Amino acid sequence: MSTHVLEHNEPDYLQVKSKHKGIFAWILSTDHKRIGILYLITMGIFFSVAVLLGFLMRMELISPGKTIMDPQTYNSLFTLHGVIMIFLFIIPGLPAVFGNFFLPILIGAKDVAFPRINLLSWWLFLIGGLLAVISIFLPGGPVDTGWTFYIPYSIRTTTNVIPALFAAFVLGFSSILTGINFVTTVHRLRAPGMKWFKMPLFVWSLYATGWVQVLATPIVGITLLLVIIERTLGVGIFDPALGGDPILFQHLFWIYSHPAVYIMILPAMGIISEVIPVFARRTIFGYKFIAFSSLAIALFGSLVWAHHMFTVGMSDTAMWIFSLLTFLVAIPSAIKVFNWVATLYKGSIELEPAMLFALAFIFHFTIGGFTGIMQATLALNIHIHDTSFIVAHFHYVMFGGTGFGIFAAAHYWFPKMFGKIFNRQAAKAAWLLIVLGFNTLYFPLFIAGYLGMPRRYYDYLPEFHIYHFISTVGSWILILGLLIMLINFFVALKRGRKADANPWGGETLEWKIQSPPILENFHEIPVVETDPYDYSKYEIDRKESK
Ligand code: HEM
Ligand SMILES: [Cu+2]
């Protein structure tokens, strides 16, 4: 493999001259790395806005009664917060940013299979995002239906449901195109010797995710269009007043939106599988189990949608089956956790920032997983349905899991992407605040929810005050940590020390090329001979030194 990195003096992808000038060299670029950065910037902005909305909601909830806003505003805020976090941050997050940047590199390719379609997906993402933002300011006011757009309310409300639905529809296209691109890239563009079982696990996870994106997203796209049709033409598909079936909407919605949970979590699991072996200096335990469990999660995870609907009035048989299937999805998820922990066992662990975020991921994901099993239990589900227990659960999975996966990836790959190294002490301090703040923010909501605090409520009874108060204080700590993390990255971009090609001692292909990479990633396409996580030399060293 070519390791004579520094002898060539080609400009890296950040400096490459193209036929376009200035910003156009970016927004018209078909280089997968630049597209990844475009997603990073747009998503970063959307994320900040949604965190701000979350902060405002928490301020409202710090004490009972009206604190800083009226109820209608609160409804719009949780809708926008949800829509932005889900459709503009956590679903596209890992595939679009880190998948775009690293998938081709990890399999030894120069780009994705369809670079122009890749650019088109970013444009659709941007347009969809802007539409969602514009919908806030149109007459009628911001949507207030919740991000799930449940019928019949989303047909009755006079707020701007149609532009918001249309925005989500456009975003769906973007997601489908990314999925098609990744699946094709994995099939067609692997370097010589990169057999299926030599692929890094992040690639496996993106591959499984790609299939879910392609197969599930069209369903929600059509469903959202049907709601628009229902609102404008009143056909009577979903509207009970016209003989339609509101529960049909919920089925169609969750047939996509439950698998979407795996679009969110699988790539994060893939990143954890990259980070752990590197910082434990151990060959990953159970490579094939981890690879296949991604496929199993994608497959079984697509069959469990109605666990969101145990209280709508389904037949007992349906409830039993969906409950059982949901328990089954826990198995491949647990396999991954066991394999990560087994990899850590007797490793020589280095607590670098990326590793710290990965460990926090495992901790939060385990809590999210167990509380998910609680919800899959029919009797318990009836008790905790639509309480803040659910809010705590999905924030543990989505934020504590995928969010932390994004942070792990950001710290792990930052030196490769920008050729700079950040301040590791500051990164660890940020990590500590984020973990503390996160748990202070969301753990009390489990208790409050179990005791009966409903979700999506603007006001509450005095006995819930203490939980909300602690939770709001937690949000301040969390946001402080997020700010430190962000500032640390910006300072590193401006003034960071130059990063080596391989600062963490990784074995996958991205660490064998220069930081930041050149336009076509590799000077010559590598021939792959070793496994992606071959740390046997460290393991032998360790045995000998005993
Ligand atoms: C600083 C960070 C955050 C804060 C303070 C926050 C706070 C909140 C609050 C107070 C609600 C309203 C719950 C309700 O009324 O039922 C909420 C809802 C929601 N949050 Fe967050 N959140 C944060 C981060 C995130 C992240 C990172 C995600 C996604 C990954 C997320 C996803 C959601 C979703 C989807 C809802 C909608 C709940 C619903 O409509 O039922 N949040 N959040
Ligand atoms: Cu689900």
PDB file of N, CA and C in Angstrom, residues 311-368:
ATOM      1  N   THR A 311     -51.813   1.845  22.371  1.00  0.00           N
ATOM      2  CA  THR A 311     -53.000   2.404  23.021  1.00  0.00           C
ATOM      3  C   THR A 311     -54.071   2.875  22.027  1.00  0.00           C
ATOM      4  N   VAL A 312     -53.875   2.621  20.729  1.00  0.00           N
ATOM      5  CA  VAL A 312     -54.893   3.141  19.805  1.00  0.00           C
ATOM      6  C   VAL A 312     -56.080   2.201  19.638  1.00  0.00           C
ATOM      7  N   GLY A 313     -55.968   0.966  20.155  1.00  0.00           N
ATOM      8  CA  GLY A 313     -57.074   0.041  19.982  1.00  0.00           C
ATOM      9  C   GLY A 313     -56.822  -0.919  18.847  1.00  0.00           C
ATOM     10  N   MET A 314     -55.799  -1.756  19.005  1.00  0.00           N
ATOM     11  CA  MET A 314     -55.556  -2.814  18.009  1.00  0.00           C
ATOM     12  C   MET A 314     -56.078  -4.121  18.584  1.00  0.00           C
ATOM     13  N   SER A 315     -56.097  -5.155  17.764  1.00  0.00           N
ATOM     14  CA  SER A 315     -56.511  -6.460  18.281  1.00  0.00           C
ATOM     15  C   SER A 315     -55.444  -6.987  19.226  1.00  0.00           C
ATOM     16  N   ASP A 316     -55.861  -7.826  20.167  1.00  0.00           N
ATOM     17  CA  ASP A 316     -54.898  -8.382  21.118  1.00  0.00           C
ATOM     18  C   ASP A 316     -53.800  -9.145  20.398  1.00  0.00           C
ATOM     19  N   THR A 317     -54.174  -9.877  19.359  1.00  0.00           N
ATOM     20  CA  THR A 317     -53.181 -10.658  18.624  1.00  0.00           C
ATOM     21  C   THR A 317     -52.103  -9.741  18.058  1.00  0.00           C
ATOM     22  N   ALA A 318     -52.532  -8.662  17.438  1.00  0.00           N
ATOM     23  CA  ALA A 318     -51.568  -7.730  16.864  1.00  0.00           C
ATOM     24  C   ALA A 318     -50.655  -7.186  17.959  1.00  0.00           C
ATOM     25  N   MET A 319     -51.243  -6.859  19.096  1.00  0.00           N
ATOM     26  CA  MET A 319     -50.432  -6.296  20.177  1.00  0.00           C
ATOM     27  C   MET A 319     -49.381  -7.297  20.638  1.00  0.00           C
ATOM     28  N   TRP A 320     -49.787  -8.552  20.823  1.00  0.00           N
ATOM     29  CA  TRP A 320     -48.839  -9.580  21.263  1.00  0.00           C
ATOM     30  C   TRP A 320     -47.704  -9.726  20.256  1.00  0.00           C
ATOM     31  N   ILE A 321     -48.051  -9.756  18.982  1.00  0.00           N
ATOM     32  CA  ILE A 321     -47.027  -9.984  17.966  1.00  0.00           C
ATOM     33  C   ILE A 321     -46.058  -8.819  17.912  1.00  0.00           C
ATOM     34  N   PHE A 322     -46.588  -7.605  17.935  1.00  0.00           N
ATOM     35  CA  PHE A 322     -45.680  -6.458  17.856  1.00  0.00           C
ATOM     36  C   PHE A 322     -44.826  -6.336  19.119  1.00  0.00           C
ATOM     37  N   SER A 323     -45.393  -6.721  20.240  1.00  0.00           N
ATOM     38  CA  SER A 323     -44.605  -6.692  21.471  1.00  0.00           C
ATOM     39  C   SER A 323     -43.468  -7.709  21.375  1.00  0.00           C
ATOM     40  N   LEU A 324     -43.794  -8.912  20.948  1.00  0.00           N
ATOM     41  CA  LEU A 324     -42.780  -9.968  20.832  1.00  0.00           C
ATOM     42  C   LEU A 324     -41.666  -9.557  19.866  1.00  0.00           C
ATOM     43  N   LEU A 325     -42.075  -9.069  18.678  1.00  0.00           N
ATOM     44  CA  LEU A 325     -41.074  -8.681  17.683  1.00  0.00           C
ATOM     45  C   LEU A 325     -40.150  -7.588  18.229  1.00  0.00           C
ATOM     46  N   THR A 326     -40.748  -6.690  19.025  1.00  0.00           N
ATOM     47  CA  THR A 326     -39.922  -5.612  19.571  1.00  0.00           C
ATOM     48  C   THR A 326     -38.878  -6.173  20.528  1.00  0.00           C
ATOM     49  N   PHE A 327     -39.268  -7.146  21.340  1.00  0.00           N
ATOM     50  CA  PHE A 327     -38.279  -7.779  22.215  1.00  0.00           C
ATOM     51  C   PHE A 327     -37.151  -8.384  21.380  1.00  0.00           C
ATOM     52  N   LEU A 328     -37.520  -8.962  20.236  1.00  0.00           N
ATOM     53  CA  LEU A 328     -36.498  -9.635  19.419  1.00  0.00           C
ATOM     54  C   LEU A 328     -35.432  -8.661  18.910  1.00  0.00           C
ATOM     55  N   VAL A 329     -35.834  -7.417  18.608  1.00  0.00           N
ATOM     56  CA  VAL A 329     -34.839  -6.461  18.105  1.00  0.00           C
ATOM     57  C   VAL A 329     -33.776  -6.185  19.160  1.00  0.00           C
ATOM     58  N   ALA A 330     -34.139  -6.413  20.419  1.00  0.00           N
ATOM     59  CA  ALA A 330     -33.158  -6.157  21.475  1.00  0.00           C
ATOM     60  C   ALA A 330     -31.962  -7.101  21.337  1.00  0.00           C
ATOM     61  N   ILE A 331     -32.165  -8.259  20.719  1.00  0.00           N
ATOM     62  CA  ILE A 331     -31.070  -9.252  20.678  1.00  0.00           C
ATOM     63  C   ILE A 331     -29.884  -8.761  19.844  1.00  0.00           C
ATOM     64  N   PRO A 332     -30.094  -8.418  18.560  1.00  0.00           N
ATOM     65  CA  PRO A 332     -28.921  -7.928  17.826  1.00  0.00           C
ATOM     66  C   PRO A 332     -28.322  -6.659  18.425  1.00  0.00           C
ATOM     67  N   SER A 333     -29.161  -5.819  19.057  1.00  0.00           N
ATOM     68  CA  SER A 333     -28.612  -4.618  19.689  1.00  0.00           C
ATOM     69  C   SER A 333     -27.712  -5.016  20.851  1.00  0.00           C
ATOM     70  N   ALA A 334     -28.183  -5.967  21.646  1.00  0.00           N
ATOM     71  CA  ALA A 334     -27.390  -6.389  22.800  1.00  0.00           C
ATOM     72  C   ALA A 334     -26.105  -7.076  22.343  1.00  0.00           C
ATOM     73  N   ILE A 335     -26.175  -7.802  21.217  1.00  0.00           N
ATOM     74  CA  ILE A 335     -24.965  -8.454  20.694  1.00  0.00           C
ATOM     75  C   ILE A 335     -23.870  -7.415  20.495  1.00  0.00           C
ATOM     76  N   LYS A 336     -24.257  -6.273  19.929  1.00  0.00           N
ATOM     77  CA  LYS A 336     -23.253  -5.239  19.699  1.00  0.00           C
ATOM     78  C   LYS A 336     -22.660  -4.761  21.011  1.00  0.00           C
ATOM     79  N   VAL A 337     -23.531  -4.488  21.972  1.00  0.00           N
ATOM     80  CA  VAL A 337     -23.023  -3.983  23.250  1.00  0.00           C
ATOM     81  C   VAL A 337     -22.073  -5.000  23.879  1.00  0.00           C
ATOM     82  N   PHE A 338     -22.460  -6.278  23.862  1.00  0.00           N
ATOM     83  CA  PHE A 338     -21.580  -7.306  24.444  1.00  0.00           C
ATOM     84  C   PHE A 338     -20.233  -7.335  23.723  1.00  0.00           C
ATOM     85  N   ASN A 339     -20.265  -7.217  22.406  1.00  0.00           N
ATOM     86  CA  ASN A 339     -19.010  -7.283  21.660  1.00  0.00           C
ATOM     87  C   ASN A 339     -18.117  -6.074  21.932  1.00  0.00           C
ATOM     88  N   TRP A 340     -18.732  -4.903  22.092  1.00  0.00           N
ATOM     89  CA  TRP A 340     -17.900  -3.732  22.441  1.00  0.00           C
ATOM     90  C   TRP A 340     -17.254  -3.928  23.803  1.00  0.00           C
ATOM     91  N   VAL A 341     -18.066  -4.399  24.745  1.00  0.00           N
ATOM     92  CA  VAL A 341     -17.531  -4.564  26.094  1.00  0.00           C
ATOM     93  C   VAL A 341     -16.449  -5.641  26.087  1.00  0.00           C
ATOM     94  N   ALA A 342     -16.670  -6.706  25.323  1.00  0.00           N
ATOM     95  CA  ALA A 342     -15.657  -7.765  25.242  1.00  0.00           C
ATOM     96  C   ALA A 342     -14.380  -7.241  24.605  1.00  0.00           C
ATOM     97  N   THR A 343     -14.512  -6.299  23.658  1.00  0.00           N
ATOM     98  CA  THR A 343     -13.312  -5.712  23.050  1.00  0.00           C
ATOM     99  C   THR A 343     -12.550  -4.874  24.076  1.00  0.00           C
ATOM    100  N   LEU A 344     -13.294  -4.166  24.911  1.00  0.00           N
ATOM    101  CA  LEU A 344     -12.656  -3.329  25.930  1.00  0.00           C
ATOM    102  C   LEU A 344     -11.916  -4.170  26.961  1.00  0.00           C
ATOM    103  N   TYR A 345     -12.457  -5.360  27.231  1.00  0.00           N
ATOM    104  CA  TYR A 345     -11.929  -6.212  28.281  1.00  0.00           C
ATOM    105  C   TYR A 345     -10.465  -6.530  28.000  1.00  0.00           C
ATOM    106  N   LYS A 346      -9.605  -6.215  28.942  1.00  0.00           N
ATOM    107  CA  LYS A 346      -8.165  -6.437  28.827  1.00  0.00           C
ATOM    108  C   LYS A 346      -7.513  -5.651  27.694  1.00  0.00           C
ATOM    109  N   GLY A 347      -8.174  -4.633  27.184  1.00  0.00           N
ATOM    110  CA  GLY A 347      -7.523  -3.764  26.216  1.00  0.00           C
ATOM    111  C   GLY A 347      -6.646  -2.764  26.958  1.00  0.00           C
ATOM    112  N   SER A 348      -5.748  -2.068  26.225  1.00  0.00           N
ATOM    113  CA  SER A 348      -5.059  -0.972  26.920  1.00  0.00           C
ATOM    114  C   SER A 348      -5.769   0.302  26.511  1.00  0.00           C
ATOM    115  N   ILE A 349      -6.665   0.752  27.375  1.00  0.00           N
ATOM    116  CA  ILE A 349      -7.629   1.777  27.013  1.00  0.00           C
ATOM    117  C   ILE A 349      -7.026   3.176  27.139  1.00  0.00           C
ATOM    118  N   GLU A 350      -7.179   3.966  26.072  1.00  0.00           N
ATOM    119  CA  GLU A 350      -6.752   5.355  26.109  1.00  0.00           C
ATOM    120  C   GLU A 350      -7.981   6.226  26.107  1.00  0.00           C
ATOM    121  N   LEU A 351      -8.138   7.038  27.146  1.00  0.00           N
ATOM    122  CA  LEU A 351      -9.355   7.828  27.266  1.00  0.00           C
ATOM    123  C   LEU A 351      -9.249   9.138  26.488  1.00  0.00           C
ATOM    124  N   GLU A 352      -9.054   9.030  25.208  1.00  0.00           N
ATOM    125  CA  GLU A 352      -9.084  10.214  24.340  1.00  0.00           C
ATOM    126  C   GLU A 352     -10.540  10.657  24.188  1.00  0.00           C
ATOM    127  N   PRO A 353     -10.769  11.922  23.772  1.00  0.00           N
ATOM    128  CA  PRO A 353     -12.159  12.413  23.703  1.00  0.00           C
ATOM    129  C   PRO A 353     -13.106  11.507  22.920  1.00  0.00           C
ATOM    130  N   ALA A 354     -12.674  11.012  21.759  1.00  0.00           N
ATOM    131  CA  ALA A 354     -13.584  10.178  20.968  1.00  0.00           C
ATOM    132  C   ALA A 354     -13.987   8.939  21.756  1.00  0.00           C
ATOM    133  N   MET A 355     -13.037   8.363  22.488  1.00  0.00           N
ATOM    134  CA  MET A 355     -13.322   7.169  23.280  1.00  0.00           C
ATOM    135  C   MET A 355     -14.286   7.497  24.411  1.00  0.00           C
ATOM    136  N   LEU A 356     -14.095   8.648  25.044  1.00  0.00           N
ATOM    137  CA  LEU A 356     -14.995   9.029  26.127  1.00  0.00           C
ATOM    138  C   LEU A 356     -16.429   9.140  25.616  1.00  0.00           C
ATOM    139  N   PHE A 357     -16.587   9.750  24.439  1.00  0.00           N
ATOM    140  CA  PHE A 357     -17.937   9.850  23.880  1.00  0.00           C
ATOM    141  C   PHE A 357     -18.483   8.474  23.531  1.00  0.00           C
ATOM    142  N   ALA A 358     -17.612   7.584  23.069  1.00  0.00           N
ATOM    143  CA  ALA A 358     -18.073   6.232  22.739  1.00  0.00           C
ATOM    144  C   ALA A 358     -18.528   5.501  24.003  1.00  0.00           C
ATOM    145  N   LEU A 359     -17.776   5.653  25.086  1.00  0.00           N
ATOM    146  CA  LEU A 359     -18.169   4.980  26.332  1.00  0.00           C
ATOM    147  C   LEU A 359     -19.496   5.544  26.838  1.00  0.00           C
ATOM    148  N   ALA A 360     -19.661   6.867  26.733  1.00  0.00           N
ATOM    149  CA  ALA A 360     -20.923   7.467  27.164  1.00  0.00           C
ATOM    150  C   ALA A 360     -22.066   6.963  26.281  1.00  0.00           C
ATOM    151  N   PHE A 361     -21.779   6.789  25.000  1.00  0.00           N
ATOM    152  CA  PHE A 361     -22.790   6.213  24.105  1.00  0.00           C
ATOM    153  C   PHE A 361     -23.276   4.880  24.670  1.00  0.00           C
ATOM    154  N   ILE A 362     -22.336   3.991  25.012  1.00  0.00           N
ATOM    155  CA  ILE A 362     -22.727   2.657  25.481  1.00  0.00           C
ATOM    156  C   ILE A 362     -23.597   2.779  26.731  1.00  0.00           C
ATOM    157  N   PHE A 363     -23.189   3.656  27.635  1.00  0.00           N
ATOM    158  CA  PHE A 363     -23.940   3.858  28.877  1.00  0.00           C
ATOM    159  C   PHE A 363     -25.372   4.342  28.584  1.00  0.00           C
ATOM    160  N   HIS A 364     -25.482   5.394  27.778  1.00  0.00           N
ATOM    161  CA  HIS A 364     -26.819   5.947  27.500  1.00  0.00           C
ATOM    162  C   HIS A 364     -27.657   4.988  26.684  1.00  0.00           C
ATOM    163  N   PHE A 365     -27.003   4.359  25.703  1.00  0.00           N
ATOM    164  CA  PHE A 365     -27.764   3.463  24.842  1.00  0.00           C
ATOM    165  C   PHE A 365     -28.318   2.289  25.642  1.00  0.00           C
ATOM    166  N   THR A 366     -27.556   1.837  26.638  1.00  0.00           N
ATOM    167  CA  THR A 366     -28.034   0.736  27.466  1.00  0.00           C
ATOM    168  C   THR A 366     -29.274   1.180  28.251  1.00  0.00           C
ATOM    169  N   ILE A 367     -29.222   2.374  28.806  1.00  0.00           N
ATOM    170  CA  ILE A 367     -30.410   2.883  29.521  1.00  0.00           C
ATOM    171  C   ILE A 367     -31.579   3.051  28.544  1.00  0.00           C
ATOM    172  N   GLY A 368     -31.293   3.627  27.378  1.00  0.00           N
ATOM    173  CA  GLY A 368     -32.344   3.796  26.371  1.00  0.00           C
ATOM    174  C   GLY A 368     -32.914   2.453  25.947  1.00  0.00           C
TER     175      GLY A 368
END
